[in-house]
Amino acid sequence: MFSANTYQNRRNVLCEKLNEGIILLPGNNPVPMNYPSNWLRFRQDSNFLYYCGLDHPHLNLVIDVKTSESTLFGDDLTVDEIVWEGERTKVSEMAQLAGIEHWLPSAELQSFLKDHNNHIHYLPCYRGDQQIFVDGLLNGQSKGASKELIQSVIQQRSIKTDEEIAEIEAALQVTAEFHKIAMQSTHPGVKEQSIVGQIEGHALSEGRRLAYPVIFSVRGEILHMNEYNNVMAGGQLALNDSGAESPLHYASDITRTFPVSGKFNDRQKEIYDIVYDMQEAAFTYCAPGKSYKEAHLEAATIAVRGLKKLGLMKGDVDEAVKAGAHALFFPHGLGHMLGLDVHDMEGLGEDLVGYNEDEGRSDQFGLAYLRLAKNLEPGFVLTVEPGIYFIPHLIDQWQSEGKHEAFINYDALESYRDFGGIRIEDNILITEDGFRILGPHIPRTIEEIEAEMAENNA
Ligand code: GLY
Ligand code: MN
């Protein structure tokens, strides 16, 4: 945990942003896997973690906006429970660790809320059990999640403090090891599953967990591939998108793409260079006041320019980007916020987190998936993750519709159908005068990746 002071300050800042009422922050409970006592591994709610850091199930926090005083609701374990689970920190000690002034048994929460016949602010629920719990507590009298609270939390959590950045960098230390392990262990004939096992095993052996399910595949064009059944072959590319959590559950999110054989072929080098240039171009937009949507569109422009040189696209570059033709190859957004969640605060509403108030989300294919479009501010932590993919289903659909024929050379695409995809992803902090790539350096250039892979084969 951070110090009690950190959590107290966070709650004070939150209360200053709101006018009146009380804030209800439900902690998470264990989720059953297949019957009630067989649980999935417990993950605390990120907002609960942010405001009190207590990493135990069956806790709820109430904050009085006017006084900024908090009450922790929870129960010490009974002897029966200790027989099965062992001891856990007493609720009174938890409250002290988090600088919480009062604590009460869980059974008193509902009457406490009733007595404070006041505006009860709470955040959107993303788990069914959480929604049922909140509805029950409020006796169906709820007016829904509080927009005022949502916006205040987003404002506060968007700006990372030094101690949060240190956590994200602690996550990246282990993530860097994931990526080196993957590069060193990948060879023709190795199963994807074996690499995923090594990554997950490494996380566990370091006492960490994953910030999201590993994406590791020679089918890199499948953006969120979570199956690992292929035996890798020379000539293929492996895409590894994996990130560890820090001890306090801050996320990291890194992607590297490398040749299974250890050496990029000429065609792979050509596409890799374009993606690398997309990321470099995007970095130049990573500074306070710059729009991340502009960064996305600049990356798209670099993609079209490069693909045009290879004869895969044609026509006017700016017109192609404006029309959205690049999205055949770059169908996702350039990046997203990163923090306690890998897509930070997405549960509070993607548009509220990622878009300027006066700017709506595009409905153009590709641009519509951009999670972060707003102007950047010092303290934002985000991903920069351009990619180029050859997605046979999408190519076939667009070709059959004659979509963007003025910009796409469908005939030339034929020989790329089994290329897969390349993504390069790093995590950055927006500083007062630009940006800083977080965490240790992870081989990123073609030369660095080939050297990393060769080291193990020597
Ligand atoms: N790492 C997966 C994603 O950003 O969606
Ligand atoms: Mn990402």
Coordinates of C-alpha atoms and ligand atoms in Angstrom, one line a residue:
M1 CA 0.0 0.0 0.0
F2 CA 1.0 3.6 -0.3
S3 CA 1.0 5.6 2.9
A4 CA -2.3 6.5 4.7
N5 CA -1.5 10.1 3.7
T6 CA -1.7 9.3 0.0
Y7 CA -5.2 7.8 0.3
Q8 CA -6.4 10.5 2.7
N9 CA -5.2 13.2 0.2
R10 CA -6.9 11.5 -2.7
R11 CA -10.2 11.4 -0.8
N12 CA -9.9 15.0 0.2
V13 CA -9.2 16.1 -3.4
L14 CA -12.2 14.0 -4.5
C15 CA -14.5 15.6 -1.9
E16 CA -13.4 19.1 -3.0
K17 CA -14.6 18.4 -6.5
L18 CA -18.1 17.4 -5.4
N19 CA -20.8 19.6 -4.0
E20 CA -22.7 17.5 -1.5
G21 CA -23.8 14.0 -0.5
I22 CA -21.9 10.8 0.3
I23 CA -19.8 8.6 -2.0
L24 CA -20.3 4.9 -1.9
L25 CA -17.3 2.9 -3.1
P26 CA -18.1 -0.9 -3.1
G27 CA -15.1 -3.2 -3.0
N28 CA -15.0 -6.3 -5.1
N29 CA -16.0 -9.7 -3.8
P30 CA -14.6 -13.1 -5.0
V31 CA -16.1 -14.3 -8.2
P32 CA -17.0 -18.1 -8.3
M33 CA -15.5 -20.1 -11.2
N34 CA -18.1 -22.9 -11.3
Y35 CA -19.6 -23.2 -7.8
P36 CA -19.6 -20.7 -4.9
S37 CA -16.6 -21.8 -3.0
N38 CA -14.3 -22.3 -6.0
W39 CA -13.1 -18.7 -6.7
L40 CA -11.3 -17.1 -9.5
R41 CA -8.3 -15.2 -8.2
F42 CA -9.4 -12.1 -6.4
R43 CA -8.9 -8.7 -8.0
Q44 CA -9.9 -5.6 -6.1
D45 CA -11.9 -2.9 -7.8
S46 CA -9.5 -0.2 -9.1
N47 CA -11.5 2.8 -7.8
F48 CA -11.6 1.2 -4.4
L49 CA -7.8 0.6 -4.6
Y50 CA -7.2 4.2 -5.7
Y51 CA -9.1 5.7 -2.7
C52 CA -8.0 3.3 0.1
G53 CA -5.6 0.7 -1.3
L54 CA -7.2 -2.1 0.7
D55 CA -6.7 -5.3 -1.2
H56 CA -9.2 -7.6 0.5
P57 CA -12.7 -8.8 -0.4
H58 CA -16.0 -7.9 1.4
L59 CA -15.2 -4.3 2.2
N60 CA -17.1 -1.1 1.3
L61 CA -16.1 2.5 1.8
V62 CA -18.4 5.5 2.3
I63 CA -17.0 9.0 2.1
D64 CA -18.9 12.1 3.4
V65 CA -18.3 14.9 0.9
K66 CA -18.8 17.7 3.4
T67 CA -16.5 16.5 6.1
S68 CA -14.3 14.3 3.9
E69 CA -14.4 11.7 6.7
S70 CA -14.7 8.1 5.6
T71 CA -16.2 4.9 7.1
L72 CA -15.0 1.5 6.3
F73 CA -17.6 -1.3 6.4
G74 CA -16.2 -4.8 6.9
D75 CA -16.1 -7.7 9.3
D76 CA -13.2 -9.5 11.0
L77 CA -13.0 -13.1 10.0
T78 CA -14.8 -15.6 12.3
V79 CA -12.8 -18.5 13.7
D80 CA -14.6 -20.8 11.2
E81 CA -13.4 -18.6 8.4
I82 CA -9.9 -18.5 9.8
V83 CA -9.9 -22.3 9.8
W84 CA -10.2 -22.3 6.0
E85 CA -8.5 -19.0 5.0
G86 CA -6.1 -18.2 7.7
E87 CA -5.9 -14.8 9.5
R88 CA -6.4 -11.5 7.8
T89 CA -5.7 -7.9 8.9
K90 CA -8.4 -6.7 11.3
V91 CA -10.8 -4.1 9.9
S92 CA -9.7 -1.5 12.5
E93 CA -6.0 -2.0 11.3
M94 CA -7.1 -1.7 7.7
A95 CA -8.8 1.5 8.4
Q96 CA -5.7 2.9 10.1
L97 CA -3.5 1.8 7.2
A98 CA -5.7 3.8 4.8
G99 CA -6.2 6.8 7.1
I100 CA -9.9 6.0 7.4
E101 CA -11.5 7.7 10.5
H102 CA -14.4 5.2 11.2
W103 CA -15.2 1.6 10.8
L104 CA -18.4 -0.4 11.2
P105 CA -19.7 -3.9 10.6
S106 CA -21.0 -4.6 7.1
A107 CA -24.5 -5.2 8.4
E108 CA -24.7 -1.5 9.3
L109 CA -24.1 -0.2 5.8
Q110 CA -27.7 -0.1 4.7
S111 CA -29.0 1.7 7.7
F112 CA -26.0 4.1 7.6
L113 CA -26.9 5.0 4.1
K114 CA -30.5 5.5 5.1
D115 CA -29.6 7.7 8.0
H116 CA -27.6 9.9 5.7
N117 CA -30.6 10.6 3.7
N118 CA -28.6 12.4 1.2
H119 CA -27.4 12.2 -2.4
I120 CA -25.5 8.9 -2.7
H121 CA -22.9 9.1 -5.4
Y122 CA -21.7 5.8 -6.9
L123 CA -19.8 4.7 -10.0
P124 CA -21.0 2.5 -12.8
C125 CA -21.0 -1.2 -11.9
Y126 CA -19.2 -3.6 -14.3
R127 CA -20.0 -6.8 -12.4
G128 CA -23.4 -8.3 -12.0
D129 CA -23.0 -9.1 -8.3
Q130 CA -21.9 -5.5 -7.7
Q131 CA -25.0 -4.1 -9.5
I132 CA -27.3 -6.4 -7.5
F133 CA -25.5 -5.4 -4.3
V134 CA -25.9 -1.7 -4.9
D135 CA -29.5 -2.0 -6.1
G136 CA -30.3 -3.9 -2.9
L137 CA -28.6 -1.4 -0.7
L138 CA -30.4 1.5 -2.2
N139 CA -33.7 -0.4 -2.2
G140 CA -34.3 0.4 -5.9
Q141 CA -34.3 4.1 -5.0
S142 CA -31.1 4.9 -7.0
K143 CA -31.0 7.6 -9.6
G144 CA -28.1 5.7 -11.4
A145 CA -24.4 6.3 -11.4
S146 CA -23.3 9.8 -10.6
K147 CA -22.0 11.7 -13.6
E148 CA -20.4 14.3 -11.2
L149 CA -18.5 11.5 -9.4
I150 CA -17.5 9.8 -12.6
Q151 CA -16.1 13.0 -14.0
S152 CA -14.3 13.9 -10.8
V153 CA -12.7 10.4 -10.5
I154 CA -11.6 10.5 -14.2
Q155 CA -10.0 14.0 -13.7
Q156 CA -8.1 12.8 -10.6
R157 CA -7.0 9.4 -11.8
S158 CA -5.9 10.7 -15.2
I159 CA -3.0 12.6 -13.7
K160 CA -0.4 10.1 -12.3
T161 CA 1.7 11.1 -9.3
D162 CA 5.4 10.1 -9.0
E163 CA 4.5 7.2 -6.7
E164 CA 2.0 5.8 -9.3
I165 CA 4.6 6.2 -12.1
A166 CA 7.1 4.3 -10.0
E167 CA 4.5 1.5 -9.7
I168 CA 3.9 1.4 -13.5
E169 CA 7.7 1.3 -14.0
A170 CA 7.8 -1.6 -11.5
A171 CA 5.3 -3.4 -13.6
L172 CA 7.4 -2.7 -16.7
Q173 CA 10.5 -4.3 -15.1
V174 CA 8.7 -7.6 -15.1
T175 CA 7.1 -7.0 -18.5
A176 CA 10.5 -6.3 -20.0
E177 CA 11.5 -9.8 -18.8
F178 CA 8.4 -11.3 -20.4
H179 CA 9.4 -9.9 -23.7
K180 CA 13.0 -11.0 -23.5
I181 CA 11.9 -14.5 -22.4
A182 CA 9.6 -14.6 -25.5
M183 CA 12.3 -13.5 -27.9
Q184 CA 14.8 -15.9 -26.5
S185 CA 12.5 -18.9 -26.4
T186 CA 10.9 -18.5 -29.8
H187 CA 12.2 -20.8 -32.5
P188 CA 10.6 -22.8 -35.3
G189 CA 8.8 -25.9 -34.0
V190 CA 8.0 -24.3 -30.6
K191 CA 4.3 -24.1 -29.6
E192 CA 2.8 -20.6 -28.8
Q193 CA 1.4 -22.2 -25.7
S194 CA 4.9 -22.9 -24.4
I195 CA 5.9 -19.2 -24.6
V196 CA 2.6 -18.1 -23.0
G197 CA 3.3 -20.6 -20.2
Q198 CA 6.8 -19.1 -19.7
I199 CA 5.4 -15.6 -19.5
E200 CA 2.6 -16.5 -17.1
G201 CA 4.9 -18.7 -15.1
H202 CA 7.4 -15.8 -14.8
A203 CA 4.7 -13.5 -13.6
L204 CA 3.7 -15.9 -10.9
S205 CA 7.2 -16.7 -9.9
E206 CA 7.7 -12.9 -9.3
G207 CA 4.5 -12.7 -7.3
R208 CA 2.8 -10.7 -10.0
R209 CA -0.2 -11.2 -12.2
L210 CA -1.0 -10.2 -15.7
A211 CA -2.7 -6.9 -16.4
Y212 CA -4.7 -8.7 -19.2
P213 CA -4.7 -12.1 -20.9
V214 CA -1.5 -12.6 -23.0
I215 CA -1.8 -12.1 -26.7
F216 CA 0.9 -14.2 -28.3
S217 CA 0.4 -15.5 -31.8
V218 CA 1.8 -16.0 -35.3
R219 CA -1.7 -14.7 -36.3
G220 CA -0.8 -11.2 -35.2
E221 CA -3.5 -9.8 -37.4
I222 CA -6.1 -11.1 -34.9
L223 CA -6.0 -8.1 -32.6
H224 CA -7.0 -9.8 -29.4
M225 CA -6.0 -13.4 -30.1
N226 CA -6.3 -15.4 -26.9
E227 CA -5.7 -18.9 -28.3
Y228 CA -2.2 -20.3 -28.4
N229 CA -2.5 -23.5 -30.5
N230 CA -0.1 -22.9 -33.3
V231 CA 3.3 -24.5 -33.7
M232 CA 5.5 -21.7 -34.9
A233 CA 7.4 -22.0 -38.2
G234 CA 10.3 -20.2 -39.8
G235 CA 9.2 -17.3 -42.0
Q236 CA 6.4 -16.4 -39.6
L237 CA 6.2 -13.4 -37.3
A238 CA 5.3 -13.7 -33.6
L239 CA 3.4 -10.9 -32.0
N240 CA 3.7 -10.7 -28.2
D241 CA 1.3 -8.3 -26.4
S242 CA 1.7 -8.9 -22.7
G243 CA 2.1 -6.9 -19.5
A244 CA 2.4 -7.5 -15.8
E245 CA 0.8 -5.7 -12.9
S246 CA 2.9 -4.0 -10.3
P247 CA 2.6 -5.1 -6.6
L248 CA -0.1 -2.5 -6.1
H249 CA -2.0 -3.5 -9.3
Y250 CA -0.9 -0.8 -11.7
A251 CA -0.8 -2.1 -15.3
S252 CA 1.7 -2.2 -18.1
D253 CA 1.0 -3.0 -21.7
I254 CA 3.8 -3.7 -24.2
T255 CA 3.8 -5.2 -27.7
R256 CA 6.8 -6.5 -29.7
T257 CA 6.7 -8.4 -33.0
F258 CA 9.7 -10.5 -34.0
P259 CA 10.6 -13.2 -36.6
V260 CA 10.2 -16.8 -35.4
S261 CA 13.5 -17.6 -37.1
G262 CA 15.3 -14.8 -35.4
K263 CA 15.9 -12.9 -38.7
F264 CA 13.4 -10.6 -40.4
N265 CA 13.1 -11.3 -44.1
D266 CA 13.0 -8.3 -46.5
R267 CA 9.2 -8.1 -46.7
Q268 CA 8.9 -8.2 -42.9
K269 CA 11.6 -5.5 -42.6
E270 CA 9.7 -3.3 -45.0
I271 CA 6.4 -3.4 -43.0
Y272 CA 8.3 -3.3 -39.7
D273 CA 10.0 -0.1 -40.7
I274 CA 6.6 1.5 -41.5
V275 CA 5.2 0.6 -38.1
Y276 CA 8.4 1.8 -36.4
D277 CA 8.1 5.1 -38.3
M278 CA 4.4 5.4 -37.3
Q279 CA 5.4 5.1 -33.7
E280 CA 8.2 7.6 -34.0
A281 CA 5.9 10.0 -35.8
A282 CA 3.3 9.6 -33.0
F283 CA 5.9 10.3 -30.4
T284 CA 6.4 13.8 -31.8
Y285 CA 2.8 14.5 -30.9
C286 CA 3.2 13.4 -27.4
A287 CA 3.4 16.7 -25.5
P288 CA 1.0 18.8 -23.4
G289 CA -1.8 20.4 -25.4
K290 CA -1.3 18.1 -28.5
S291 CA -4.3 16.1 -29.6
Y292 CA -4.0 12.4 -29.5
K293 CA -6.4 12.1 -32.4
E294 CA -3.9 14.2 -34.5
A295 CA -1.2 11.7 -33.4
H296 CA -3.4 8.8 -34.6
L297 CA -4.0 10.5 -37.9
E298 CA -0.3 11.3 -38.4
A299 CA 0.5 7.6 -37.7
A300 CA -2.1 6.7 -40.3
T301 CA -0.5 9.1 -42.8
I302 CA 2.9 7.5 -42.3
A303 CA 1.2 4.1 -42.9
V304 CA -0.3 5.2 -46.2
R305 CA 2.9 6.8 -47.4
G306 CA 4.8 3.6 -46.6
L307 CA 2.2 1.2 -48.1
K308 CA 2.1 3.4 -51.2
K309 CA 5.8 3.0 -51.7
L310 CA 5.4 -0.8 -51.5
G311 CA 2.6 -0.6 -54.1
L312 CA -0.1 -1.7 -51.7
M313 CA -1.9 1.6 -51.6
K314 CA -2.2 4.4 -54.2
G315 CA -3.6 7.9 -54.8
D316 CA -3.4 11.0 -52.6
V317 CA -2.1 10.2 -49.2
D318 CA -4.2 12.8 -47.3
E319 CA -7.3 11.9 -49.2
A320 CA -6.8 8.2 -48.3
V321 CA -6.5 9.0 -44.6
K322 CA -9.5 11.3 -44.7
A323 CA -11.6 8.6 -46.3
G324 CA -10.3 6.0 -43.8
A325 CA -8.7 3.7 -46.4
H326 CA -5.7 3.1 -44.1
A327 CA -8.0 1.3 -41.6
L328 CA -7.8 -1.8 -43.8
F329 CA -4.3 -2.2 -42.4
F330 CA -4.5 -0.1 -39.2
P331 CA -8.1 -0.8 -37.9
H332 CA -7.5 0.1 -34.2
G333 CA -6.7 3.3 -32.3
L334 CA -3.2 4.5 -31.6
G335 CA -3.5 4.0 -27.8
H336 CA -5.3 4.4 -24.5
M337 CA -4.8 5.6 -21.0
L338 CA -2.9 3.3 -18.6
G339 CA -3.0 3.1 -14.9
L340 CA -4.7 0.8 -12.4
D341 CA -6.5 -0.6 -15.4
V342 CA -4.8 -1.6 -18.6
H343 CA -7.4 0.5 -20.5
D344 CA -7.5 2.9 -17.6
M345 CA -10.9 3.8 -16.2
E346 CA -12.7 2.2 -19.2
G347 CA -15.4 1.0 -16.8
L348 CA -16.3 4.7 -16.2
G349 CA -17.0 5.3 -19.8
E350 CA -14.6 5.3 -22.7
D351 CA -15.7 8.6 -24.2
L352 CA -15.6 10.4 -20.8
V353 CA -12.0 9.2 -20.3
G354 CA -10.7 9.6 -23.8
Y355 CA -12.5 12.4 -25.6
N356 CA -12.5 16.2 -25.2
E357 CA -15.9 17.3 -23.9
D358 CA -16.8 19.1 -27.2
E359 CA -15.6 16.3 -29.5
G360 CA -17.6 13.3 -30.4
R361 CA -16.3 9.9 -31.5
S362 CA -16.0 9.3 -35.2
D363 CA -18.2 6.6 -36.7
Q364 CA -15.6 5.9 -39.4
F365 CA -14.3 2.3 -39.4
G366 CA -11.0 2.3 -37.6
L367 CA -11.1 5.8 -36.2
A368 CA -14.2 4.7 -34.3
Y369 CA -12.0 2.4 -32.2
L370 CA -9.8 5.2 -31.0
R371 CA -10.0 5.1 -27.2
L372 CA -7.9 8.2 -26.6
A373 CA -8.5 11.2 -28.8
K374 CA -8.2 14.1 -26.3
N375 CA -5.6 16.8 -25.7
L376 CA -2.7 15.4 -23.7
E377 CA -1.8 16.8 -20.2
P378 CA 1.3 16.4 -18.1
G379 CA 0.9 13.3 -15.9
F380 CA -1.1 11.3 -18.4
V381 CA 0.3 7.8 -18.9
L382 CA -0.7 6.2 -22.2
T383 CA 0.2 3.6 -24.8
V384 CA 1.5 4.4 -28.2
E385 CA 0.7 1.3 -30.3
P386 CA 0.5 1.5 -34.0
G387 CA 0.2 -1.6 -36.1
I388 CA -0.1 -2.9 -39.7
Y389 CA -2.1 -6.0 -40.3
F390 CA -3.2 -8.1 -43.2
I391 CA -6.6 -9.5 -42.3
P392 CA -7.9 -11.8 -45.0
H393 CA -11.6 -11.6 -44.0
L394 CA -11.5 -7.8 -44.0
I395 CA -9.5 -7.6 -47.3
D396 CA -12.1 -10.0 -48.9
Q397 CA -15.0 -7.9 -47.6
W398 CA -13.7 -4.6 -48.7
Q399 CA -12.6 -6.0 -52.1
S400 CA -16.0 -7.5 -52.7
E401 CA -17.6 -4.2 -51.9
G402 CA -15.1 -2.3 -54.1
K403 CA -14.3 -0.2 -51.0
H404 CA -11.7 2.5 -51.4
E405 CA -10.6 1.1 -54.7
A406 CA -9.0 4.4 -55.5
F407 CA -6.6 3.9 -52.7
I408 CA -6.0 0.2 -52.3
N409 CA -4.2 -2.1 -54.8
Y410 CA -6.2 -5.3 -54.0
D411 CA -4.2 -7.3 -56.6
A412 CA -0.9 -6.5 -54.9
L413 CA -2.4 -7.6 -51.5
E414 CA -2.8 -11.2 -52.7
S415 CA 0.7 -12.3 -51.7
Y416 CA 0.4 -10.7 -48.3
R417 CA -2.6 -12.7 -47.1
D418 CA -0.6 -14.9 -44.8
F419 CA 1.7 -12.1 -43.6
G420 CA 0.0 -11.7 -40.2
G421 CA 0.5 -8.4 -38.4
I422 CA 3.0 -6.2 -36.7
R423 CA 2.4 -4.0 -33.7
I424 CA 4.9 -2.0 -31.6
E425 CA 3.6 -0.7 -28.3
D426 CA 5.3 1.3 -25.5
N427 CA 4.0 3.1 -22.4
I428 CA 4.8 6.8 -22.0
L429 CA 4.4 9.6 -19.5
I430 CA 3.4 13.0 -20.7
T431 CA 5.9 15.5 -19.1
E432 CA 5.8 19.3 -18.9
D433 CA 7.7 19.6 -22.1
G434 CA 7.1 16.3 -24.0
F435 CA 7.1 12.7 -23.0
R436 CA 9.2 9.9 -21.5
I437 CA 9.1 6.2 -22.4
L438 CA 8.5 4.4 -19.2
G439 CA 10.3 1.3 -17.9
P440 CA 13.5 -0.4 -19.1
H441 CA 14.4 -0.4 -22.7
I442 CA 13.0 -3.4 -24.5
P443 CA 14.5 -4.3 -27.9
R444 CA 12.5 -2.3 -30.5
T445 CA 14.6 -1.8 -33.6
I446 CA 15.1 -4.6 -36.1
E447 CA 18.8 -4.7 -35.1
E448 CA 18.1 -4.9 -31.4
I449 CA 15.5 -7.6 -31.8
E450 CA 17.8 -9.7 -34.0
A451 CA 20.6 -9.2 -31.6
E452 CA 18.4 -10.3 -28.6
M453 CA 17.3 -13.4 -30.5
A454 CA 20.9 -14.2 -31.7
E455 CA 22.3 -13.9 -28.2
N456 CA 20.4 -17.0 -27.2
N457 CA 21.2 -18.9 -30.3
A458 CA 24.9 -18.3 -30.2
Ligands
GLY1 N1 -3.1 -4.9 -24.7 C1 -4.4 -5.0 -25.2 C2 -5.0 -3.7 -25.6 O1 -4.4 -2.7 -25.5 O2 -6.2 -3.8 -26.0
MN2 MN -2.6 -1.5 -25.4

